[in-house]
Coordinates of C-alpha atoms in Angstrom, one line a residue:
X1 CA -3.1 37.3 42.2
X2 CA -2.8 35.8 45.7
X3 CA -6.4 34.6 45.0
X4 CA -6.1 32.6 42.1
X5 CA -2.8 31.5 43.6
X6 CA -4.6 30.3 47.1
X7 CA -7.4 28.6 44.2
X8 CA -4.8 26.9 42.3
X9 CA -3.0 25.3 45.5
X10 CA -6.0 24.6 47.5
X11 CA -7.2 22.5 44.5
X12 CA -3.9 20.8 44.0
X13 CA -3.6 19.6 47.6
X14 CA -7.6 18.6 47.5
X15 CA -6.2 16.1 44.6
X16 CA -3.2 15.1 46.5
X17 CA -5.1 14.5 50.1
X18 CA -5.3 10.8 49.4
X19 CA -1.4 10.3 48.9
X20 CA -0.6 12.5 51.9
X21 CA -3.3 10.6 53.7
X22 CA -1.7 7.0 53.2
X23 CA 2.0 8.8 53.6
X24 CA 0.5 9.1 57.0
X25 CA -0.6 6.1 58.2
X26 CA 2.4 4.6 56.7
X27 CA 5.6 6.2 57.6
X28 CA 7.0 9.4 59.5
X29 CA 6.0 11.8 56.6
X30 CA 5.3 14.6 59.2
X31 CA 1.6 15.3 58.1
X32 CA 0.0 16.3 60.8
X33 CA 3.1 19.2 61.5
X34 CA 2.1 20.0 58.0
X35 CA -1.1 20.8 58.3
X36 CA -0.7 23.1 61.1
X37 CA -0.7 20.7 64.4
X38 CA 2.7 21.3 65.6
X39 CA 4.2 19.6 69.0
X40 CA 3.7 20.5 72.2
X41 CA 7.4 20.8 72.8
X42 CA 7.2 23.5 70.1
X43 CA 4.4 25.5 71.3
X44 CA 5.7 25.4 74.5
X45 CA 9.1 27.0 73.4
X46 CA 6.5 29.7 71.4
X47 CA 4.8 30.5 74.8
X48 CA 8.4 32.0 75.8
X49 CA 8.6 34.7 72.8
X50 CA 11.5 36.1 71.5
X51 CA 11.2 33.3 68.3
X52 CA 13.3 33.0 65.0
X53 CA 11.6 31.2 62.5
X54 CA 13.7 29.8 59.9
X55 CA 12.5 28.2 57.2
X56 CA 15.1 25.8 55.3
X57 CA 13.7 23.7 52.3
X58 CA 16.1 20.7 52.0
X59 CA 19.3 19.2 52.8
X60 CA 21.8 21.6 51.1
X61 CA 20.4 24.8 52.1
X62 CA 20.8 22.9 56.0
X63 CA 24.0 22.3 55.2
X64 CA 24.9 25.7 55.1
X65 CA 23.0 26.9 58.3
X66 CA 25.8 26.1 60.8
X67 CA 27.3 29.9 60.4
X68 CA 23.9 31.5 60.8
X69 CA 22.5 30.0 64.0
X70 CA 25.5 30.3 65.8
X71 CA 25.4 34.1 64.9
X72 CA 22.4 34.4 66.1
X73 CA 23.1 32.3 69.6
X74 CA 26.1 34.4 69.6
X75 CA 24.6 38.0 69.0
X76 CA 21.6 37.5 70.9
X77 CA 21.6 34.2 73.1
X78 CA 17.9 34.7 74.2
X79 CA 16.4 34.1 70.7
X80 CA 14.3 30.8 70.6
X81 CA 15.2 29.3 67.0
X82 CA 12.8 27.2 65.3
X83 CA 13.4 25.4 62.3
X84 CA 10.9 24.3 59.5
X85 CA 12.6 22.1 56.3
X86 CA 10.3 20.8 53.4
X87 CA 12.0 17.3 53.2
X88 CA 12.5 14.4 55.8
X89 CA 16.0 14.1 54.4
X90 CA 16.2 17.7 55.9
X91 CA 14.8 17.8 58.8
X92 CA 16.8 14.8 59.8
X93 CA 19.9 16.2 58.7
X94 CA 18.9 19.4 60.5
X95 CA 18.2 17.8 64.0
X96 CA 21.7 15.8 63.5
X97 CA 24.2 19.2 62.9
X98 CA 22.6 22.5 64.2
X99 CA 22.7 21.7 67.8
X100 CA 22.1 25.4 68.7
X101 CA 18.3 25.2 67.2
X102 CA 15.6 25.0 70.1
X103 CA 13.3 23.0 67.7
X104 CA 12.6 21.3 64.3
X105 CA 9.1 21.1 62.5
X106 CA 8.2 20.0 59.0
X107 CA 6.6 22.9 57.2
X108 CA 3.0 23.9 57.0
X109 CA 1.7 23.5 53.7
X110 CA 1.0 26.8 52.2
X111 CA -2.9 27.0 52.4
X112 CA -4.0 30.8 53.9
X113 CA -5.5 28.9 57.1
X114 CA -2.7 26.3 57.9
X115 CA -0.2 28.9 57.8
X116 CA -1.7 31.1 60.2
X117 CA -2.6 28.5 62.7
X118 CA 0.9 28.1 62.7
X119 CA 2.0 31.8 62.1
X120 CA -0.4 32.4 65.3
X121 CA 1.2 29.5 67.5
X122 CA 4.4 30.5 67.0
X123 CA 4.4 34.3 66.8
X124 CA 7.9 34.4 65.6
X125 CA 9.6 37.6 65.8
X126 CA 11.8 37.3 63.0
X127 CA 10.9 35.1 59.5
X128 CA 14.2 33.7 58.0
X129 CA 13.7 32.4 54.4
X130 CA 16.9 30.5 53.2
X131 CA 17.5 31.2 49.5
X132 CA 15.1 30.4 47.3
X133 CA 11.8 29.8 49.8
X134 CA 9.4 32.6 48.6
X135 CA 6.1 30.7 50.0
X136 CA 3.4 33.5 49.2
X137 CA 1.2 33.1 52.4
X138 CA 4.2 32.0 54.9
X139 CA 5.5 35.4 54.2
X140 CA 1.8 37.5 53.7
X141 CA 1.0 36.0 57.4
X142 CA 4.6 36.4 58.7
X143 CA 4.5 40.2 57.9
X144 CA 1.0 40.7 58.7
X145 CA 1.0 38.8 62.4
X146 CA 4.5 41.8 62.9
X147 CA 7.3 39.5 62.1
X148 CA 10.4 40.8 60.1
X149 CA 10.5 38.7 57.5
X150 CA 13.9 38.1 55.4
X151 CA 15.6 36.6 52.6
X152 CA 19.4 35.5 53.6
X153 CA 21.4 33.6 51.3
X154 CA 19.1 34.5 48.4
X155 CA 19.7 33.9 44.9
X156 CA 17.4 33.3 41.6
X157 CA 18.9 30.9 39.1
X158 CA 18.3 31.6 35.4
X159 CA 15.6 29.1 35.1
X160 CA 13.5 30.1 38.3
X161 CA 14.3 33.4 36.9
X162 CA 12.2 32.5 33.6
X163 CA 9.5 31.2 35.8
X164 CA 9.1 34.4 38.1
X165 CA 8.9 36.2 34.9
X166 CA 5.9 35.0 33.7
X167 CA 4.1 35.7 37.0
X168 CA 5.4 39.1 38.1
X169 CA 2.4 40.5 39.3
X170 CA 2.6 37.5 42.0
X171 CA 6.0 38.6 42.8
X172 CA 5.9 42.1 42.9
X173 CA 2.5 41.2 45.7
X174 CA 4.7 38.4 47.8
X175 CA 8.0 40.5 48.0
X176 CA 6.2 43.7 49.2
X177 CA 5.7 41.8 52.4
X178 CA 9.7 41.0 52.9
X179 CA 11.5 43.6 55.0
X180 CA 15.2 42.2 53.5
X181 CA 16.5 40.7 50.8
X182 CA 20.2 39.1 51.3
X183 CA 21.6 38.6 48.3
X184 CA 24.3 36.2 46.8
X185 CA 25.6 38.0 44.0
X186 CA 24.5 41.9 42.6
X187 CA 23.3 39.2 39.7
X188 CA 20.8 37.6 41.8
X189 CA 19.9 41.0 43.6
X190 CA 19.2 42.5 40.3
X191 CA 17.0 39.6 39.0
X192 CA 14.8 39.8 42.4
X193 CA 14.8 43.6 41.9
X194 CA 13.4 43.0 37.8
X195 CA 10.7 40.8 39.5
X196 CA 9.6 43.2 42.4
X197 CA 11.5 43.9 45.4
X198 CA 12.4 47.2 46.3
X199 CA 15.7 47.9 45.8
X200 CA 15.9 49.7 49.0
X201 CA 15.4 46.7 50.8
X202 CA 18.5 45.1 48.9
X203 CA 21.7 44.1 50.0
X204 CA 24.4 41.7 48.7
X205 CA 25.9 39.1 51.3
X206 CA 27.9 36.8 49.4
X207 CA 27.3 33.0 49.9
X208 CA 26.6 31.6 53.1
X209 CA 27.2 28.2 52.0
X210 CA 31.4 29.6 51.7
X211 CA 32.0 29.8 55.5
X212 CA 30.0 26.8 56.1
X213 CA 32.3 24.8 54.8
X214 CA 34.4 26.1 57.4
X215 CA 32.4 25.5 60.1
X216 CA 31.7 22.2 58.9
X217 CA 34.4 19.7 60.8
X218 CA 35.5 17.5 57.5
X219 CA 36.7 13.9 57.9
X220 CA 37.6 11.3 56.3
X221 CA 35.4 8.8 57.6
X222 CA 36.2 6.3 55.0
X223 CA 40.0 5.3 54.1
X224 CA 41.1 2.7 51.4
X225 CA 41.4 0.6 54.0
X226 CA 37.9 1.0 54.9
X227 CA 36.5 0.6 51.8
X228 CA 38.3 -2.8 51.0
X229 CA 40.7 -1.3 48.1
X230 CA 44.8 -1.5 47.7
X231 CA 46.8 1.9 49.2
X232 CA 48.1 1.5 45.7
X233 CA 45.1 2.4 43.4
X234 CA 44.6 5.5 42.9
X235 CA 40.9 7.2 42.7
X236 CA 38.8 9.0 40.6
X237 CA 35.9 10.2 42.2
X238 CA 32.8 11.4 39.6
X239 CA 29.9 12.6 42.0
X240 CA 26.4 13.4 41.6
X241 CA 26.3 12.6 37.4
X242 CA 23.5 12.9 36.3
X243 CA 22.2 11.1 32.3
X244 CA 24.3 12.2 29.3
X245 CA 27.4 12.5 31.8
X246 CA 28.3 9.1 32.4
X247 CA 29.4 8.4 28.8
X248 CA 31.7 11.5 28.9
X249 CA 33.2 9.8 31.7
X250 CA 33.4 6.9 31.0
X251 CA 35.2 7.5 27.3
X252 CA 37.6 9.8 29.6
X253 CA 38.5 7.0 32.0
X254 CA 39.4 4.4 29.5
X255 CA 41.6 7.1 27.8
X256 CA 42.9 7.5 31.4
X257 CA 43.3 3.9 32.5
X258 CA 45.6 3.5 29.4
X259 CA 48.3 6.2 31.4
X260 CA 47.2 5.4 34.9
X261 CA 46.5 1.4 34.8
X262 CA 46.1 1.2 38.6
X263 CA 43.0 4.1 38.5
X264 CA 39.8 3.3 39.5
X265 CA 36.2 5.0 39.0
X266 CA 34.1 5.3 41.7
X267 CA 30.7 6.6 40.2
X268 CA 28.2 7.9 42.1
X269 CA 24.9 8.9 40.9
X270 CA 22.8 11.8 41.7
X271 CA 19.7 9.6 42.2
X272 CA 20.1 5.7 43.0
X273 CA 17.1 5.1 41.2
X274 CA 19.2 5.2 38.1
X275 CA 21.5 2.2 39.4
X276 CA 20.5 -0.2 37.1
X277 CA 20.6 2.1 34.1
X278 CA 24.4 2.7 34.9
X279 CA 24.9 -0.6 35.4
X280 CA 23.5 -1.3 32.3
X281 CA 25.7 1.5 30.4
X282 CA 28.8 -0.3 32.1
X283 CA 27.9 -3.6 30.5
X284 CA 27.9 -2.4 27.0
X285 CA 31.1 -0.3 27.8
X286 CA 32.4 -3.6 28.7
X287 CA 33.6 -2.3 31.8
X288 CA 34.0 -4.5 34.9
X289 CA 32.3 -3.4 37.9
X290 CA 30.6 -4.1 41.1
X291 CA 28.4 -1.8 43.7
X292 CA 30.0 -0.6 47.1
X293 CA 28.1 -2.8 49.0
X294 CA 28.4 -5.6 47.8
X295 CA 32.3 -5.0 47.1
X296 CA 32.5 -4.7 50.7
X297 CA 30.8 -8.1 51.4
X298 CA 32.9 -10.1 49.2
X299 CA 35.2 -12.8 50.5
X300 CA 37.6 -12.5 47.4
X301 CA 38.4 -9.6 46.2
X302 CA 41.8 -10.5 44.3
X303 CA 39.9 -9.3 41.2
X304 CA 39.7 -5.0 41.1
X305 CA 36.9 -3.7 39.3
X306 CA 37.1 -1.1 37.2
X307 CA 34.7 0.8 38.3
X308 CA 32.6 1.0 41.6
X309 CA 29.8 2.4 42.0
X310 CA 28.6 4.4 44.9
X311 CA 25.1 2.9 45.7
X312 CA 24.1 4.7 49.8
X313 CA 23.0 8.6 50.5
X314 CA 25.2 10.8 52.4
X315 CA 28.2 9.5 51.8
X316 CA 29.8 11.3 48.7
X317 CA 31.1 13.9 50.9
X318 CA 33.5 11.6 52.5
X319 CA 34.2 9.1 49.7
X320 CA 35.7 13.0 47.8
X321 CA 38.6 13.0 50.5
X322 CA 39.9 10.0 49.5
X323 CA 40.3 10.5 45.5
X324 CA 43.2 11.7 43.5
X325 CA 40.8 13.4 41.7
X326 CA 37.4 14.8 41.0
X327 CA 34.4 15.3 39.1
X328 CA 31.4 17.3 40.1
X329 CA 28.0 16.5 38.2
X330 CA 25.3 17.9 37.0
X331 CA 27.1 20.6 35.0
X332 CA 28.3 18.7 31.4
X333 CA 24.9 18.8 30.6
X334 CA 23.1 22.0 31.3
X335 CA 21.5 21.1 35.0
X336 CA 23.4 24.2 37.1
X337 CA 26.0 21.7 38.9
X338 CA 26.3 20.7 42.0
X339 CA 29.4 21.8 44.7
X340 CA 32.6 21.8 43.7
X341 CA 34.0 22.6 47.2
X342 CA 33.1 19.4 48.7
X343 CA 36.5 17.4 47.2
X344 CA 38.4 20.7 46.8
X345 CA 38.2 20.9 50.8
X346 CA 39.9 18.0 51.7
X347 CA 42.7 19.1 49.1
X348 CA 41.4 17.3 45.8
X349 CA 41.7 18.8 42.5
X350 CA 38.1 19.4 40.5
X351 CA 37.3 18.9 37.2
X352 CA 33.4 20.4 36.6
X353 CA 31.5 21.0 33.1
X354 CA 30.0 24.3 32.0
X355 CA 26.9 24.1 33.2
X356 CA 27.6 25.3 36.6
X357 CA 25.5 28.4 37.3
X358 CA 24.2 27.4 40.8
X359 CA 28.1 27.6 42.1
X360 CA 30.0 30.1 39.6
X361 CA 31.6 31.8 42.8
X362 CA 32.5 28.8 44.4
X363 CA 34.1 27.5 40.8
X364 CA 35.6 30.9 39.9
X365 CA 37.5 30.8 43.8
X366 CA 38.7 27.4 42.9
X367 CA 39.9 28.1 39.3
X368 CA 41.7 31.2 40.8
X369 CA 43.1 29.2 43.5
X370 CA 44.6 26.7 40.9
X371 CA 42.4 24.0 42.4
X372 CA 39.9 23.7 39.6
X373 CA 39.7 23.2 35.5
X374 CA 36.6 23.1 33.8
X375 CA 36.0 21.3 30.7
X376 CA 33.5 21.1 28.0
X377 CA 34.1 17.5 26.5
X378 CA 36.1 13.8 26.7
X379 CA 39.4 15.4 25.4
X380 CA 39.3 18.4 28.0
X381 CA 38.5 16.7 30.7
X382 CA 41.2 13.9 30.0
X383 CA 44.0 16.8 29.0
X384 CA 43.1 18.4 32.5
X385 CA 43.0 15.1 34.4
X386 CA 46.6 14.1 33.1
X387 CA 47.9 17.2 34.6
X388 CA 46.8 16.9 38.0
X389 CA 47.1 13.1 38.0
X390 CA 50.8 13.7 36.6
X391 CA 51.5 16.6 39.7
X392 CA 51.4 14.6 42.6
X393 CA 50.9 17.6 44.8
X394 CA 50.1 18.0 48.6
X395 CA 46.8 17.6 48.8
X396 CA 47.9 19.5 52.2
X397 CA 49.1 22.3 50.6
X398 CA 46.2 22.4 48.0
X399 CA 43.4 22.2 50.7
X400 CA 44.9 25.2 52.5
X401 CA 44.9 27.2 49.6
X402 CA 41.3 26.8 48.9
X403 CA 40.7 27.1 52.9
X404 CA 42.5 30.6 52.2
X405 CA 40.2 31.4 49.1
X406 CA 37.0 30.3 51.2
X407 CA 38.0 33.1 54.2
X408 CA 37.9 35.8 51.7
X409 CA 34.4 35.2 50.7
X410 CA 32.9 34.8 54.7
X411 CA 31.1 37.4 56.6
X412 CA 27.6 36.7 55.2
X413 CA 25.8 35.0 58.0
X414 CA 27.0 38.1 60.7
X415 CA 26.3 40.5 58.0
X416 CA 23.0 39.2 56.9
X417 CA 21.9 38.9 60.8
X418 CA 23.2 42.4 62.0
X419 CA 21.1 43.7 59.3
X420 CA 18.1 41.6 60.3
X421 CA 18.2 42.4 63.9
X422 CA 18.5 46.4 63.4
X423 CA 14.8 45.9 62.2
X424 CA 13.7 43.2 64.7
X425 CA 14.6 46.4 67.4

């Protein structure tokens, strides 16, 4: 299997060569790194030994990386830690928050012979693979060179769970070579145990993304103020929607405004590509709106929009801690969701759909903390919304509790690397 695997890639990135050839010339796509030529800064840290290697595909699973390093740092300061991420969003992300990693490095592409150059100029003593990054000959090369190579923070959603499925025999060859599988949930460790791992190599962690959020130092960057808008509206917040979401919405809002006439919508899309199509939905709503940045350039702004939209990256995180309430995305239609602990941690109350199987732990400890409703349709989500919007609790209060609820989930970043290091001896 690993065969017609190596076949099937090694023809894909034959046809792709072209595109990552221009991507290249043209822009800081890290091509070179991927291909195996890594930076003389790097090898010169590999020359040192004693090297993590963690590998990190994109911005979320950095995110939740702050725990984990310092464990390391803190358990064992003379570890060199290098970090590899699949995405630029990543790896700049990366080089921005985890001031304890040595060095950052886009990713070898998973061909047998660019991974081992890199395997071999590195020579990491431990192989870190952050939730879902199974790459077949990372981890074949890892093992064979004498690296310990682990899972931490794993977890197989039910669709990726489909797709391992159908190529077991893969599976069951790849995770022979892993020494440890953290786990998220027994859930996950069963499904990675149906598709080949020993279950003697097993554990269950919990969910390093929990004390992350902890570790993370949450501000509000942005303030009404800030953003141009009266101290008197209040704010609802809907992040990350995705298509067949924004009508929902919408519907609920106007429902809403009727109770709450001073409300306003900030929407924020999961993909700014998709600006013009919401746009587009909001003029056959009939709703009035206007995008955040050119709300902020305005000289007149006696006239409120009804909604406005949240058109820049990486700011949704912020733009949470100032709303009254909350909508997480990507979970009324069946897409897994997206994190419902970024508002509740600044003390704002949640509304999510069903669809949220990639965070069910982080929704169940917010619905037991009181902090969280989901709903299933318009008149859920606007029965749920008048309640909180009708409390007018402290969001002081509130973000303590789910601070609380968070606590009692930590421990999986010194658990997963105790574990890890008792077979790096």
């Amino acid at each position: 299997m690993y065969l017609f695997y190596n076949i099937v890639l090694t023809i894909l990135f034959f046809l792709a060569f072209p595109y990552l050839f221009i991507r290249g010339i043209f822009g800081r796509h890290g091509v070179l790194q991927r291909l195996g030529k890594l930076p003389q800064p790097i090898r010169h840290l590999a020359q040192n030994g004693n090297l993590i290697w963690i590998h990190a595909a994109s911005v979320g699973e950095v995110k939740a990386l702050g725990p984990l390093v310092d464990t390391i740092k803190f358990l064992n300061p003379n570890y060199k830690i290098i970090l590899s991420n699949t995405t630029r969003t990543g790896k700049n992300q990366a080089e921005k928050i985890l001031k304890n990693v040595d060095g950052f490095i886009f990713a070898p592409v998973d061909l047998p012979g660019v991974v081992q150059h890199v395997v071999k100029t590195l020579n990491p003593k431990i192989l870190i693979l952050i939730e879902t990054e199974l790459w077949p000959n990372m981890i074949r090369k890892a093992k064979e060179s004498g690296s310990v190579v682990s899972l931490v923070n794993g977890r197989i959603s039910p669709r990726s769970y489909k797709r391992y499925l159908y190529f077991k025999s893969l599976c069951r060859a790849v995770l022979e070579y892993v020494d440890l599988f953290c786990m998220q949930t027994e859930e996950d460790a069963n499904r990675i145990k149906t598709i080949g791992a020993k279950p003697d190599k097993i554990i269950i962690t919990g969910n390093l993304k929990f004390e992350a959020f902890l570790w993370q130092k949450f501000q509000k960057r942005f303030t009404k103020e800030g953003l141009k808008l009266s101290p008197d509206l209040r704010l609802l917040v809907a992040g990350s929607t995705r298509p067949g979401e924004e009508e929902i919405i919408l519907e609920s809002y106007q429902k809403l405004k009727e109770k709450f006439p001073n409300l306003l919508l900030i929407l924020a899309p999961r993909h700014l590509k998709r600006l013009r199509n919401i746009e587009e939905l909001l003029s056959q709503r009939r709703f009035s709106y206007v995008r955040k940045s050119k709300w902020l350039k305005k000289s007149d702004r006696s006239r409120i929009p009804q909604v406005l939209i949240l058109d820049s990256m990486g700011e949704l995180a912020e733009v949470y801690g100032l709303a009254d309430l909350a909508f997480v995305g990507g979970s009324l239609v069946p897409l897994g969701g997206h994190n419902p602990l970024e508002p509740a941690i600044f003390g704002v109350p949640v509304l999510f759909g069903p669809h949220i199987e990639h965070y069910r732990k982080a929704a169940d400890i917010l619905i037991g903390a009181q902090a969280a409703v989901q709903v299933k349709n318009c008149q859920e989500f606007v029965d749920s919304a008048l309640k909180f919007l009708n409390n007018n609790g402290d969001p002081n209060i509130l973000a303590q509790k789910v601070k609380t609820a968070i606590q009692a989930n930590c421990g999986t970043a010194q658990n997963s690397i105790i574990e890890i290091f008792k077979l790096a001896k």
